[in-house]
PDB file of C-alpha atoms in Angstrom:
ATOM      1  CA  MET K   1     -20.767  -3.387  -8.947  1.00 45.00           C
ATOM      2  CA  SER K   2     -22.096  -5.025 -12.053  1.00 49.00           C
ATOM      3  CA  GLY K   3     -20.922  -8.201 -13.617  1.00 59.00           C
ATOM      4  CA  SER K   4     -18.378 -10.559 -12.231  1.00 82.00           C
ATOM      5  CA  PHE K   5     -15.259  -9.511 -10.276  1.00 91.00           C
ATOM      6  CA  ILE K   6     -12.101 -11.092  -8.979  1.00 95.00           C
ATOM      7  CA  ALA K   7     -11.612 -10.902  -5.272  1.00 96.00           C
ATOM      8  CA  LEU K   8      -8.199  -9.621  -4.272  1.00 97.00           C
ATOM      9  CA  ASN K   9      -7.276 -12.647  -2.131  1.00 97.00           C
ATOM     10  CA  SER K  10      -7.935 -15.018  -5.049  1.00 97.00           C
ATOM     11  CA  VAL K  11      -4.821 -13.458  -6.580  1.00 97.00           C
ATOM     12  CA  LEU K  12      -2.713 -12.836  -3.454  1.00 98.00           C
ATOM     13  CA  HIS K  13      -3.621 -16.067  -1.583  1.00 98.00           C
ATOM     14  CA  LEU K  14      -3.114 -14.666   1.934  1.00 98.00           C
ATOM     15  CA  SER K  15      -3.623 -16.924   4.802  1.00 98.00           C
ATOM     16  CA  LYS K  16      -6.366 -16.205   7.427  1.00 97.00           C
ATOM     17  CA  HIS K  17      -3.642 -15.181   9.907  1.00 96.00           C
ATOM     18  CA  GLU K  18      -2.188 -12.744   7.378  1.00 97.00           C
ATOM     19  CA  LEU K  19      -5.607 -11.326   6.524  1.00 97.00           C
ATOM     20  CA  ASP K  20      -6.333 -10.930  10.217  1.00 95.00           C
ATOM     21  CA  THR K  21      -3.040  -9.207  11.124  1.00 94.00           C
ATOM     22  CA  MET K  22      -2.128  -7.154   8.072  1.00 98.00           C
ATOM     23  CA  LYS K  23      -2.795  -3.456   7.869  1.00 97.00           C
ATOM     24  CA  VAL K  24      -3.501  -1.519   4.722  1.00 97.00           C
ATOM     25  CA  ARG K  25      -2.099   1.919   4.275  1.00 96.00           C
ATOM     26  CA  PHE K  26      -3.755   4.134   1.674  1.00 96.00           C
ATOM     27  CA  VAL K  27      -1.464   6.806   0.261  1.00 96.00           C
ATOM     28  CA  ASP K  28      -2.769   9.625  -1.907  1.00 94.00           C
ATOM     29  CA  ARG K  29      -1.520  13.167  -1.430  1.00 91.00           C
ATOM     30  CA  ASN K  30      -0.105  15.707   0.926  1.00 88.00           C
ATOM     31  CA  GLU K  31      -0.067  19.500   0.841  1.00 86.00           C
ATOM     32  CA  GLU K  32       2.670  19.606  -1.789  1.00 91.00           C
ATOM     33  CA  THR K  33       2.280  16.673  -4.189  1.00 94.00           C
ATOM     34  CA  THR K  34       0.603  13.339  -4.916  1.00 95.00           C
ATOM     35  CA  ALA K  35       1.967   9.923  -4.120  1.00 96.00           C
ATOM     36  CA  TYR K  36       1.556   8.979  -7.785  1.00 95.00           C
ATOM     37  CA  LYS K  37       3.924  11.778  -8.891  1.00 95.00           C
ATOM     38  CA  GLU K  38       6.449  10.629  -6.284  1.00 95.00           C
ATOM     39  CA  TYR K  39       6.092   7.004  -7.285  1.00 96.00           C
ATOM     40  CA  MET K  40       6.692   7.983 -10.945  1.00 94.00           C
ATOM     41  CA  LYS K  41       9.975   9.537  -9.928  1.00 94.00           C
ATOM     42  CA  SER K  42      10.954   6.429  -8.022  1.00 94.00           C
ATOM     43  CA  PRO K  43       8.859   3.667  -6.392  1.00 96.00           C
ATOM     44  CA  SER K  44      11.009   3.901  -3.259  1.00 96.00           C
ATOM     45  CA  ASN K  45       9.672   7.386  -2.617  1.00 96.00           C
ATOM     46  CA  VAL K  46       6.395   5.740  -1.811  1.00 96.00           C
ATOM     47  CA  ASN K  47       7.446   2.292  -0.656  1.00 97.00           C
ATOM     48  CA  ASP K  48       9.998   3.508   1.824  1.00 95.00           C
ATOM     49  CA  GLY K  49       8.824   6.982   2.441  1.00 94.00           C
ATOM     50  CA  TRP K  50       5.011   7.647   2.231  1.00 93.00           C
ATOM     51  CA  PHE K  51       4.046   4.112   3.254  1.00 95.00           C
ATOM     52  CA  LEU K  52       6.388   4.063   6.398  1.00 93.00           C
ATOM     53  CA  TRP K  53       5.848   7.687   7.324  1.00 90.00           C
ATOM     54  CA  ARG K  54       4.880   8.672  10.850  1.00 87.00           C
ATOM     55  CA  THR K  55       3.818  12.071  12.139  1.00 81.00           C
ATOM     56  CA  LYS K  56       2.377  11.668  15.653  1.00 77.00           C
ATOM     57  CA  ILE K  57       0.495   8.454  15.400  1.00 77.00           C
ATOM     58  CA  ASP K  58       2.329   5.145  15.303  1.00 80.00           C
ATOM     59  CA  ARG K  59       1.174   3.361  12.146  1.00 84.00           C
ATOM     60  CA  PHE K  60       2.954   0.085  12.701  1.00 92.00           C
ATOM     61  CA  ARG K  61       4.746  -2.125  15.267  1.00 91.00           C
ATOM     62  CA  ILE K  62       7.768  -4.318  14.773  1.00 93.00           C
ATOM     63  CA  GLY K  63       6.556  -7.715  13.315  1.00 95.00           C
ATOM     64  CA  GLU K  64       3.378  -6.304  11.734  1.00 95.00           C
ATOM     65  CA  SER K  65       2.830  -6.431   8.101  1.00 98.00           C
ATOM     66  CA  GLY K  66       1.354  -3.731   5.923  1.00 98.00           C
ATOM     67  CA  MET K  67       0.111  -3.364   2.374  1.00 98.00           C
ATOM     68  CA  CYS K  68       0.615  -0.037   0.527  1.00 98.00           C
ATOM     69  CA  LEU K  69      -2.165   1.045  -1.875  1.00 98.00           C
ATOM     70  CA  MET K  70      -1.520   4.185  -3.791  1.00 97.00           C
ATOM     71  CA  ARG K  71      -4.444   6.121  -5.384  1.00 96.00           C
ATOM     72  CA  LEU K  72      -4.277   6.385  -9.172  1.00 95.00           C
ATOM     73  CA  PRO K  73      -5.130   9.635 -10.974  1.00 92.00           C
ATOM     74  CA  LYS K  74      -8.372  10.115 -12.810  1.00 88.00           C
ATOM     75  CA  ASN K  75     -10.359   7.509 -10.874  1.00 93.00           C
ATOM     76  CA  SER K  76     -10.448   7.812  -7.108  1.00 93.00           C
ATOM     77  CA  ASP K  77     -11.605   4.200  -6.737  1.00 96.00           C
ATOM     78  CA  LEU K  78      -8.495   2.753  -8.352  1.00 97.00           C
ATOM     79  CA  TRP K  79      -5.445   1.869  -6.220  1.00 97.00           C
ATOM     80  CA  LEU K  80      -2.099   0.385  -7.255  1.00 97.00           C
ATOM     81  CA  LEU K  81      -0.466  -2.231  -4.964  1.00 98.00           C
ATOM     82  CA  THR K  82       3.000  -0.869  -4.529  1.00 98.00           C
ATOM     83  CA  THR K  83       4.416  -3.202  -1.814  1.00 98.00           C
ATOM     84  CA  ILE K  84       3.734  -5.471   1.146  1.00 99.00           C
ATOM     85  CA  LYS K  85       6.252  -5.349   3.973  1.00 98.00           C
ATOM     86  CA  THR K  86       6.847  -6.694   7.415  1.00 98.00           C
ATOM     87  CA  ILE K  87       8.148  -4.112   9.841  1.00 96.00           C
ATOM     88  CA  VAL K  88      11.571  -5.172  11.120  1.00 97.00           C
ATOM     89  CA  ARG K  89      12.895  -2.104  12.771  1.00 94.00           C
ATOM     90  CA  GLU K  90      11.894   1.313  14.020  1.00 91.00           C
ATOM     91  CA  LEU K  91      14.138   4.075  12.485  1.00 89.00           C
ATOM     92  CA  ALA K  92      12.989   7.084  14.443  1.00 78.00           C
ATOM     93  CA  PRO K  93      11.962   7.336  18.096  1.00 77.00           C
ATOM     94  CA  LYS K  94       8.387   8.151  18.881  1.00 75.00           C
ATOM     95  CA  GLY K  95       7.896  11.938  19.082  1.00 70.00           C
ATOM     96  CA  SER K  96      10.604  12.687  16.721  1.00 75.00           C
ATOM     97  CA  VAL K  97      10.208  14.915  13.653  1.00 71.00           C
ATOM     98  CA  PRO K  98       7.791  13.602  10.996  1.00 78.00           C
ATOM     99  CA  GLY K  99       9.350  11.247   8.463  1.00 81.00           C
ATOM    100  CA  PRO K 100       9.911   7.611   7.594  1.00 88.00           C
ATOM    101  CA  ALA K 101       9.872   5.817  10.878  1.00 90.00           C
ATOM    102  CA  TYR K 102      10.207   2.175  10.035  1.00 93.00           C
ATOM    103  CA  MET K 103      12.268  -0.254   8.033  1.00 94.00           C
ATOM    104  CA  GLY K 104      10.306  -3.026   6.307  1.00 96.00           C
ATOM    105  CA  GLU K 105      11.219  -6.228   4.688  1.00 98.00           C
ATOM    106  CA  GLU K 106       9.425  -6.603   1.416  1.00 98.00           C
ATOM    107  CA  TRP K 107       7.500  -9.798   0.676  1.00 98.00           C
ATOM    108  CA  SER K 108       9.364 -11.181  -2.253  1.00 98.00           C
ATOM    109  CA  SER K 109       6.757 -13.834  -3.012  1.00 98.00           C
ATOM    110  CA  LEU K 110       4.304 -11.171  -4.121  1.00 98.00           C
ATOM    111  CA  ARG K 111       6.921  -8.899  -5.950  1.00 96.00           C
ATOM    112  CA  PRO K 112       5.476  -9.811  -9.387  1.00 96.00           C
ATOM    113  CA  PHE K 113       2.349  -7.892  -8.473  1.00 97.00           C
ATOM    114  CA  TYR K 114       4.002  -4.686  -7.138  1.00 97.00           C
ATOM    115  CA  GLY K 115       3.345  -1.855  -9.523  1.00 96.00           C
ATOM    116  CA  ARG K 116       1.103  -4.062 -11.668  1.00 96.00           C
ATOM    117  CA  LEU K 117      -1.978  -4.977  -9.635  1.00 97.00           C
ATOM    118  CA  ILE K 118      -4.737  -2.379  -9.836  1.00 97.00           C
ATOM    119  CA  ILE K 119      -7.349  -2.721  -7.095  1.00 98.00           C
ATOM    120  CA  ARG K 120     -10.879  -1.231  -7.163  1.00 98.00           C
ATOM    121  CA  TYR K 121     -11.999   0.118  -3.788  1.00 97.00           C
ATOM    122  CA  HIS K 122     -14.257   3.050  -2.760  1.00 95.00           C
ATOM    123  CA  LYS K 123     -12.353   4.393   0.214  1.00 91.00           C
ATOM    124  CA  SER K 124     -14.552   5.696   3.007  1.00 86.00           C
ATOM    125  CA  ARG K 125     -12.341   4.729   5.935  1.00 75.00           C
ATOM    126  CA  PRO K 126      -9.209   6.170   7.544  1.00 83.00           C
ATOM    127  CA  VAL K 127      -5.703   6.064   5.990  1.00 88.00           C
ATOM    128  CA  LEU K 128      -4.838   2.867   7.865  1.00 92.00           C
ATOM    129  CA  VAL K 129      -7.199  -0.071   8.372  1.00 95.00           C
ATOM    130  CA  ARG K 130      -6.908  -3.790   9.135  1.00 96.00           C
ATOM    131  CA  LEU K 131      -7.143  -5.782   5.895  1.00 97.00           C
ATOM    132  CA  ASN K 132      -9.693  -8.198   7.274  1.00 97.00           C
ATOM    133  CA  THR K 133     -12.216  -5.359   7.707  1.00 96.00           C
ATOM    134  CA  ILE K 134     -12.154  -4.393   3.983  1.00 96.00           C
ATOM    135  CA  ILE K 135     -10.978  -7.598   2.130  1.00 97.00           C
ATOM    136  CA  ASP K 136     -14.434  -8.298   0.791  1.00 95.00           C
ATOM    137  CA  ASP K 137     -14.560  -4.847  -0.820  1.00 96.00           C
ATOM    138  CA  LEU K 138     -11.166  -5.032  -2.566  1.00 97.00           C
ATOM    139  CA  THR K 139     -11.436  -6.353  -6.083  1.00 98.00           C
ATOM    140  CA  VAL K 140      -8.977  -6.765  -8.922  1.00 98.00           C
ATOM    141  CA  ASP K 141      -9.586  -4.229 -11.646  1.00 97.00           C
ATOM    142  CA  SER K 142      -6.581  -5.270 -13.756  1.00 95.00           C
ATOM    143  CA  ILE K 143      -3.139  -6.732 -13.797  1.00 95.00           C
ATOM    144  CA  LEU K 144      -0.735  -4.737 -15.973  1.00 93.00           C
ATOM    145  CA  SER K 145       1.574  -6.714 -18.304  1.00 90.00           C
ATOM    146  CA  SER K 146       4.491  -4.807 -16.782  1.00 86.00           C
ATOM    147  CA  ALA K 147       5.068  -2.608 -13.753  1.00 82.00           C
ATOM    148  CA  VAL K 148       4.143   1.077 -13.925  1.00 75.00           C
ATOM    149  CA  THR K 149       7.270   2.840 -15.264  1.00 65.00           C
ATOM    150  CA  TRP K 150       8.927   5.770 -13.677  1.00 51.00           C
ATOM    151  CA  ASN K 151      11.341   8.487 -14.512  1.00 48.00           C
ATOM    152  CA  MET K 152      14.941   7.937 -13.488  1.00 39.00           C
ATOM    153  CA  GLU K 153      15.747  11.614 -13.104  1.00 39.00           C
TER     154      GLU K 153
END
């Protein structure tokens, strides 16, 4: 990376405990569509669906917090912060059909950044990682003046 950059945590101001315990879920695409297309229809498609989805692997536990980063089209190193939530309830029992498996409580203190904060990160790790293992590689690319808009179809 050339020039100066802004570290993600200089904007979010997460505590050491939050950095050490938070997970990051990268959402991109499935066999049918992209997370971006679904987000443009309605942010809840990603924030309550893709982000909290479980197939066979448990992604979260009650009490854990997670950050959702959605890949943006045209540049695979750009990700949009869509939400940060603390898991408060399990919606579906383990081993049930794939689908949204958790209910999360959104961090309202960071709501001004949801849909506006674009993060630069070259993803070379799995879909879900601990934030503290990648925090030094997450930099702020830009902060939009308003949230990404979506269609209300």
